[in-house]
């Protein structure tokens, strides 16, 4: 029996904040309020990495990260080759609640399964000029390999 090649035995590391760059953009009709936001993570490293779960996104002075929309996290981590992207959708307002003004957003990958120390969050560039409104109905999707998979649950809410 032939032993596995060294690359087969190692596996792919989880993506770390240092491997990725992040961007946020308003998603939807021009002139409409920023209710739907798309977050894109791009693998800027020179190696493959796996991304999993959902980003921890804080909209302004919220009391905690936006909760993850049920059923939107991928069952398994997926691999990002150098230059490839992962997508997450943010629903800023769930409707029928008191709103507050968001002037900054932060993101971290969290600590998947407690396997590693959580990394420091990064501040995302605002998807609109100035600010936008959010409420306690905000939600985020899990990381997805396509824009459509990330944004469909958000835009249908």
PDB file of C-alpha atoms in Angstrom:
ATOM      1  CA  UNK A   1       0.000   0.000   0.000  1.00  0.00           C
ATOM      2  CA  UNK A   2       1.371   3.398  -1.000  1.00  0.00           C
ATOM      3  CA  UNK A   3       1.400   6.076   1.720  1.00  0.00           C
ATOM      4  CA  UNK A   4      -0.534   9.249   0.872  1.00  0.00           C
ATOM      5  CA  UNK A   5       1.353  12.091  -0.734  1.00  0.00           C
ATOM      6  CA  UNK A   6       2.273  14.841   1.744  1.00  0.00           C
ATOM      7  CA  UNK A   7      -0.306  17.247   0.253  1.00  0.00           C
ATOM      8  CA  UNK A   8      -3.105  14.686   0.745  1.00  0.00           C
ATOM      9  CA  UNK A   9      -2.335  14.303   4.432  1.00  0.00           C
ATOM     10  CA  UNK A  10      -2.268  18.011   5.267  1.00  0.00           C
ATOM     11  CA  UNK A  11      -5.673  19.282   4.074  1.00  0.00           C
ATOM     12  CA  UNK A  12      -6.667  22.885   3.502  1.00  0.00           C
ATOM     13  CA  UNK A  13      -6.408  25.473   6.276  1.00  0.00           C
ATOM     14  CA  UNK A  14      -9.347  27.622   7.300  1.00  0.00           C
ATOM     15  CA  UNK A  15      -9.239  31.137   5.877  1.00  0.00           C
ATOM     16  CA  UNK A  16      -7.908  33.717   8.317  1.00  0.00           C
ATOM     17  CA  UNK A  17      -8.573  37.442   8.266  1.00  0.00           C
ATOM     18  CA  UNK A  18      -5.052  38.025   6.878  1.00  0.00           C
ATOM     19  CA  UNK A  19      -5.906  35.847   3.829  1.00  0.00           C
ATOM     20  CA  UNK A  20      -8.997  37.838   2.854  1.00  0.00           C
ATOM     21  CA  UNK A  21     -10.115  41.304   1.854  1.00  0.00           C
ATOM     22  CA  UNK A  22     -13.707  42.378   2.428  1.00  0.00           C
ATOM     23  CA  UNK A  23     -16.092  44.729   0.652  1.00  0.00           C
ATOM     24  CA  UNK A  24     -19.712  45.706   1.325  1.00  0.00           C
ATOM     25  CA  UNK A  25     -22.114  47.136  -1.229  1.00  0.00           C
ATOM     26  CA  UNK A  26     -25.758  48.140  -1.311  1.00  0.00           C
ATOM     27  CA  UNK A  27     -27.827  45.558  -3.166  1.00  0.00           C
ATOM     28  CA  UNK A  28     -31.025  46.583  -4.884  1.00  0.00           C
ATOM     29  CA  UNK A  29     -32.664  49.412  -6.738  1.00  0.00           C
ATOM     30  CA  UNK A  30     -30.852  52.708  -7.140  1.00  0.00           C
ATOM     31  CA  UNK A  31     -32.378  55.388  -4.925  1.00  0.00           C
ATOM     32  CA  UNK A  32     -33.840  52.857  -2.470  1.00  0.00           C
ATOM     33  CA  UNK A  33     -32.642  52.748   1.155  1.00  0.00           C
ATOM     34  CA  UNK A  34     -29.818  50.319   1.968  1.00  0.00           C
ATOM     35  CA  UNK A  35     -31.953  47.466   3.304  1.00  0.00           C
ATOM     36  CA  UNK A  36     -29.961  44.681   1.573  1.00  0.00           C
ATOM     37  CA  UNK A  37     -26.159  44.616   1.717  1.00  0.00           C
ATOM     38  CA  UNK A  38     -23.812  42.188  -0.004  1.00  0.00           C
ATOM     39  CA  UNK A  39     -20.511  41.370   1.677  1.00  0.00           C
ATOM     40  CA  UNK A  40     -17.746  39.852  -0.441  1.00  0.00           C
ATOM     41  CA  UNK A  41     -14.634  38.111   0.895  1.00  0.00           C
ATOM     42  CA  UNK A  42     -11.807  37.678  -1.619  1.00  0.00           C
ATOM     43  CA  UNK A  43      -8.906  35.301  -1.049  1.00  0.00           C
ATOM     44  CA  UNK A  44      -5.880  37.561  -1.539  1.00  0.00           C
ATOM     45  CA  UNK A  45      -3.349  34.978  -0.354  1.00  0.00           C
ATOM     46  CA  UNK A  46      -1.288  32.726  -2.607  1.00  0.00           C
ATOM     47  CA  UNK A  47      -2.838  29.524  -1.218  1.00  0.00           C
ATOM     48  CA  UNK A  48      -6.240  27.884  -1.037  1.00  0.00           C
ATOM     49  CA  UNK A  49      -8.205  28.223   2.187  1.00  0.00           C
ATOM     50  CA  UNK A  50     -11.587  27.042   3.423  1.00  0.00           C
ATOM     51  CA  UNK A  51     -14.345  29.373   4.545  1.00  0.00           C
ATOM     52  CA  UNK A  52     -17.255  28.249   6.689  1.00  0.00           C
ATOM     53  CA  UNK A  53     -20.189  29.339   8.818  1.00  0.00           C
ATOM     54  CA  UNK A  54     -21.215  33.000   8.651  1.00  0.00           C
ATOM     55  CA  UNK A  55     -19.395  36.280   9.146  1.00  0.00           C
ATOM     56  CA  UNK A  56     -19.957  38.098  12.427  1.00  0.00           C
ATOM     57  CA  UNK A  57     -21.194  41.499  11.291  1.00  0.00           C
ATOM     58  CA  UNK A  58     -21.917  44.361  13.656  1.00  0.00           C
ATOM     59  CA  UNK A  59     -24.029  47.173  12.260  1.00  0.00           C
ATOM     60  CA  UNK A  60     -22.984  50.273  14.143  1.00  0.00           C
ATOM     61  CA  UNK A  61     -23.698  50.247  17.867  1.00  0.00           C
ATOM     62  CA  UNK A  62     -25.854  47.088  17.813  1.00  0.00           C
ATOM     63  CA  UNK A  63     -25.753  45.076  21.036  1.00  0.00           C
ATOM     64  CA  UNK A  64     -24.285  42.092  19.195  1.00  0.00           C
ATOM     65  CA  UNK A  65     -23.580  40.670  15.759  1.00  0.00           C
ATOM     66  CA  UNK A  66     -26.461  40.292  13.306  1.00  0.00           C
ATOM     67  CA  UNK A  67     -28.059  36.862  13.877  1.00  0.00           C
ATOM     68  CA  UNK A  68     -27.603  34.255  11.153  1.00  0.00           C
ATOM     69  CA  UNK A  69     -30.672  33.559   9.000  1.00  0.00           C
ATOM     70  CA  UNK A  70     -31.838  30.025   9.652  1.00  0.00           C
ATOM     71  CA  UNK A  71     -30.944  27.530   6.930  1.00  0.00           C
ATOM     72  CA  UNK A  72     -28.431  29.752   5.115  1.00  0.00           C
ATOM     73  CA  UNK A  73     -25.130  28.292   6.299  1.00  0.00           C
ATOM     74  CA  UNK A  74     -23.452  25.850   3.897  1.00  0.00           C
ATOM     75  CA  UNK A  75     -23.361  22.289   5.229  1.00  0.00           C
ATOM     76  CA  UNK A  76     -19.616  22.021   4.675  1.00  0.00           C
ATOM     77  CA  UNK A  77     -16.778  24.531   4.392  1.00  0.00           C
ATOM     78  CA  UNK A  78     -15.856  25.352   0.801  1.00  0.00           C
ATOM     79  CA  UNK A  79     -12.488  26.128  -0.697  1.00  0.00           C
ATOM     80  CA  UNK A  80     -11.453  29.517  -2.021  1.00  0.00           C
ATOM     81  CA  UNK A  81      -8.554  29.418  -4.460  1.00  0.00           C
ATOM     82  CA  UNK A  82      -6.407  32.558  -4.677  1.00  0.00           C
ATOM     83  CA  UNK A  83      -8.579  35.337  -6.148  1.00  0.00           C
ATOM     84  CA  UNK A  84     -11.875  33.512  -5.562  1.00  0.00           C
ATOM     85  CA  UNK A  85     -14.758  35.076  -3.627  1.00  0.00           C
ATOM     86  CA  UNK A  86     -17.308  34.096  -0.987  1.00  0.00           C
ATOM     87  CA  UNK A  87     -20.549  36.034  -0.468  1.00  0.00           C
ATOM     88  CA  UNK A  88     -22.815  36.820   2.479  1.00  0.00           C
ATOM     89  CA  UNK A  89     -26.013  38.839   2.520  1.00  0.00           C
ATOM     90  CA  UNK A  90     -27.101  41.271   5.224  1.00  0.00           C
ATOM     91  CA  UNK A  91     -30.696  42.292   5.865  1.00  0.00           C
ATOM     92  CA  UNK A  92     -30.344  45.627   7.677  1.00  0.00           C
ATOM     93  CA  UNK A  93     -34.009  46.079   8.583  1.00  0.00           C
ATOM     94  CA  UNK A  94     -36.491  43.318   9.303  1.00  0.00           C
ATOM     95  CA  UNK A  95     -39.376  45.795   9.383  1.00  0.00           C
ATOM     96  CA  UNK A  96     -41.885  46.994  11.976  1.00  0.00           C
ATOM     97  CA  UNK A  97     -39.239  47.837  14.576  1.00  0.00           C
ATOM     98  CA  UNK A  98     -37.511  50.927  15.887  1.00  0.00           C
ATOM     99  CA  UNK A  99     -34.621  51.843  13.629  1.00  0.00           C
ATOM    100  CA  UNK A 100     -31.240  53.353  14.399  1.00  0.00           C
ATOM    101  CA  UNK A 101     -28.595  55.018  12.250  1.00  0.00           C
ATOM    102  CA  UNK A 102     -25.560  52.948  11.183  1.00  0.00           C
ATOM    103  CA  UNK A 103     -22.406  54.961  10.559  1.00  0.00           C
ATOM    104  CA  UNK A 104     -19.932  52.047  10.644  1.00  0.00           C
ATOM    105  CA  UNK A 105     -19.873  48.263  10.184  1.00  0.00           C
ATOM    106  CA  UNK A 106     -17.395  45.663  11.427  1.00  0.00           C
ATOM    107  CA  UNK A 107     -16.754  42.079  10.378  1.00  0.00           C
ATOM    108  CA  UNK A 108     -14.860  39.129  11.791  1.00  0.00           C
ATOM    109  CA  UNK A 109     -14.766  35.475  10.841  1.00  0.00           C
ATOM    110  CA  UNK A 110     -15.479  34.518  14.439  1.00  0.00           C
ATOM    111  CA  UNK A 111     -14.052  31.360  15.941  1.00  0.00           C
ATOM    112  CA  UNK A 112     -15.463  28.373  14.044  1.00  0.00           C
ATOM    113  CA  UNK A 113     -16.355  25.725  16.604  1.00  0.00           C
ATOM    114  CA  UNK A 114     -14.013  27.319  19.133  1.00  0.00           C
ATOM    115  CA  UNK A 115     -11.054  25.819  17.239  1.00  0.00           C
ATOM    116  CA  UNK A 116      -9.034  29.029  17.281  1.00  0.00           C
ATOM    117  CA  UNK A 117      -8.895  32.375  18.987  1.00  0.00           C
ATOM    118  CA  UNK A 118     -11.298  34.856  17.372  1.00  0.00           C
ATOM    119  CA  UNK A 119      -9.469  37.465  15.311  1.00  0.00           C
ATOM    120  CA  UNK A 120      -9.871  41.222  15.600  1.00  0.00           C
ATOM    121  CA  UNK A 121     -12.733  42.645  13.511  1.00  0.00           C
ATOM    122  CA  UNK A 122     -12.112  44.876  10.519  1.00  0.00           C
ATOM    123  CA  UNK A 123     -14.155  47.944   9.700  1.00  0.00           C
ATOM    124  CA  UNK A 124     -15.981  47.636   6.394  1.00  0.00           C
ATOM    125  CA  UNK A 125     -16.323  50.566   4.052  1.00  0.00           C
ATOM    126  CA  UNK A 126     -19.901  51.800   4.223  1.00  0.00           C
ATOM    127  CA  UNK A 127     -22.105  50.561   1.360  1.00  0.00           C
ATOM    128  CA  UNK A 128     -23.752  53.998   1.122  1.00  0.00           C
ATOM    129  CA  UNK A 129     -22.564  57.544   1.552  1.00  0.00           C
ATOM    130  CA  UNK A 130     -22.904  58.621   5.151  1.00  0.00           C
ATOM    131  CA  UNK A 131     -25.219  56.221   6.930  1.00  0.00           C
ATOM    132  CA  UNK A 132     -28.190  53.879   6.608  1.00  0.00           C
ATOM    133  CA  UNK A 133     -30.953  52.618   8.888  1.00  0.00           C
ATOM    134  CA  UNK A 134     -30.968  49.249  10.680  1.00  0.00           C
ATOM    135  CA  UNK A 135     -33.193  47.623  13.290  1.00  0.00           C
ATOM    136  CA  UNK A 136     -33.293  44.584  15.568  1.00  0.00           C
ATOM    137  CA  UNK A 137     -34.685  42.516  12.683  1.00  0.00           C
ATOM    138  CA  UNK A 138     -31.256  42.513  11.000  1.00  0.00           C
ATOM    139  CA  UNK A 139     -29.919  39.151   9.802  1.00  0.00           C
ATOM    140  CA  UNK A 140     -26.871  37.796   7.949  1.00  0.00           C
ATOM    141  CA  UNK A 141     -26.550  34.724   5.728  1.00  0.00           C
ATOM    142  CA  UNK A 142     -23.833  32.133   5.921  1.00  0.00           C
ATOM    143  CA  UNK A 143     -20.920  32.368   3.483  1.00  0.00           C
ATOM    144  CA  UNK A 144     -21.953  31.152   0.039  1.00  0.00           C
ATOM    145  CA  UNK A 145     -19.990  30.399  -3.152  1.00  0.00           C
ATOM    146  CA  UNK A 146     -22.281  32.579  -5.312  1.00  0.00           C
ATOM    147  CA  UNK A 147     -23.911  35.994  -5.048  1.00  0.00           C
ATOM    148  CA  UNK A 148     -27.366  34.534  -5.767  1.00  0.00           C
ATOM    149  CA  UNK A 149     -27.213  31.974  -2.947  1.00  0.00           C
ATOM    150  CA  UNK A 150     -26.190  34.691  -0.479  1.00  0.00           C
ATOM    151  CA  UNK A 151     -28.649  37.387  -1.556  1.00  0.00           C
ATOM    152  CA  UNK A 152     -31.806  35.395  -2.358  1.00  0.00           C
ATOM    153  CA  UNK A 153     -32.782  34.781   1.310  1.00  0.00           C
ATOM    154  CA  UNK A 154     -32.089  38.435   2.166  1.00  0.00           C
ATOM    155  CA  UNK A 155     -34.082  39.953  -0.688  1.00  0.00           C
ATOM    156  CA  UNK A 156     -37.016  37.610  -0.137  1.00  0.00           C
ATOM    157  CA  UNK A 157     -37.367  38.654   3.524  1.00  0.00           C
TER     158      UNK A 157
END
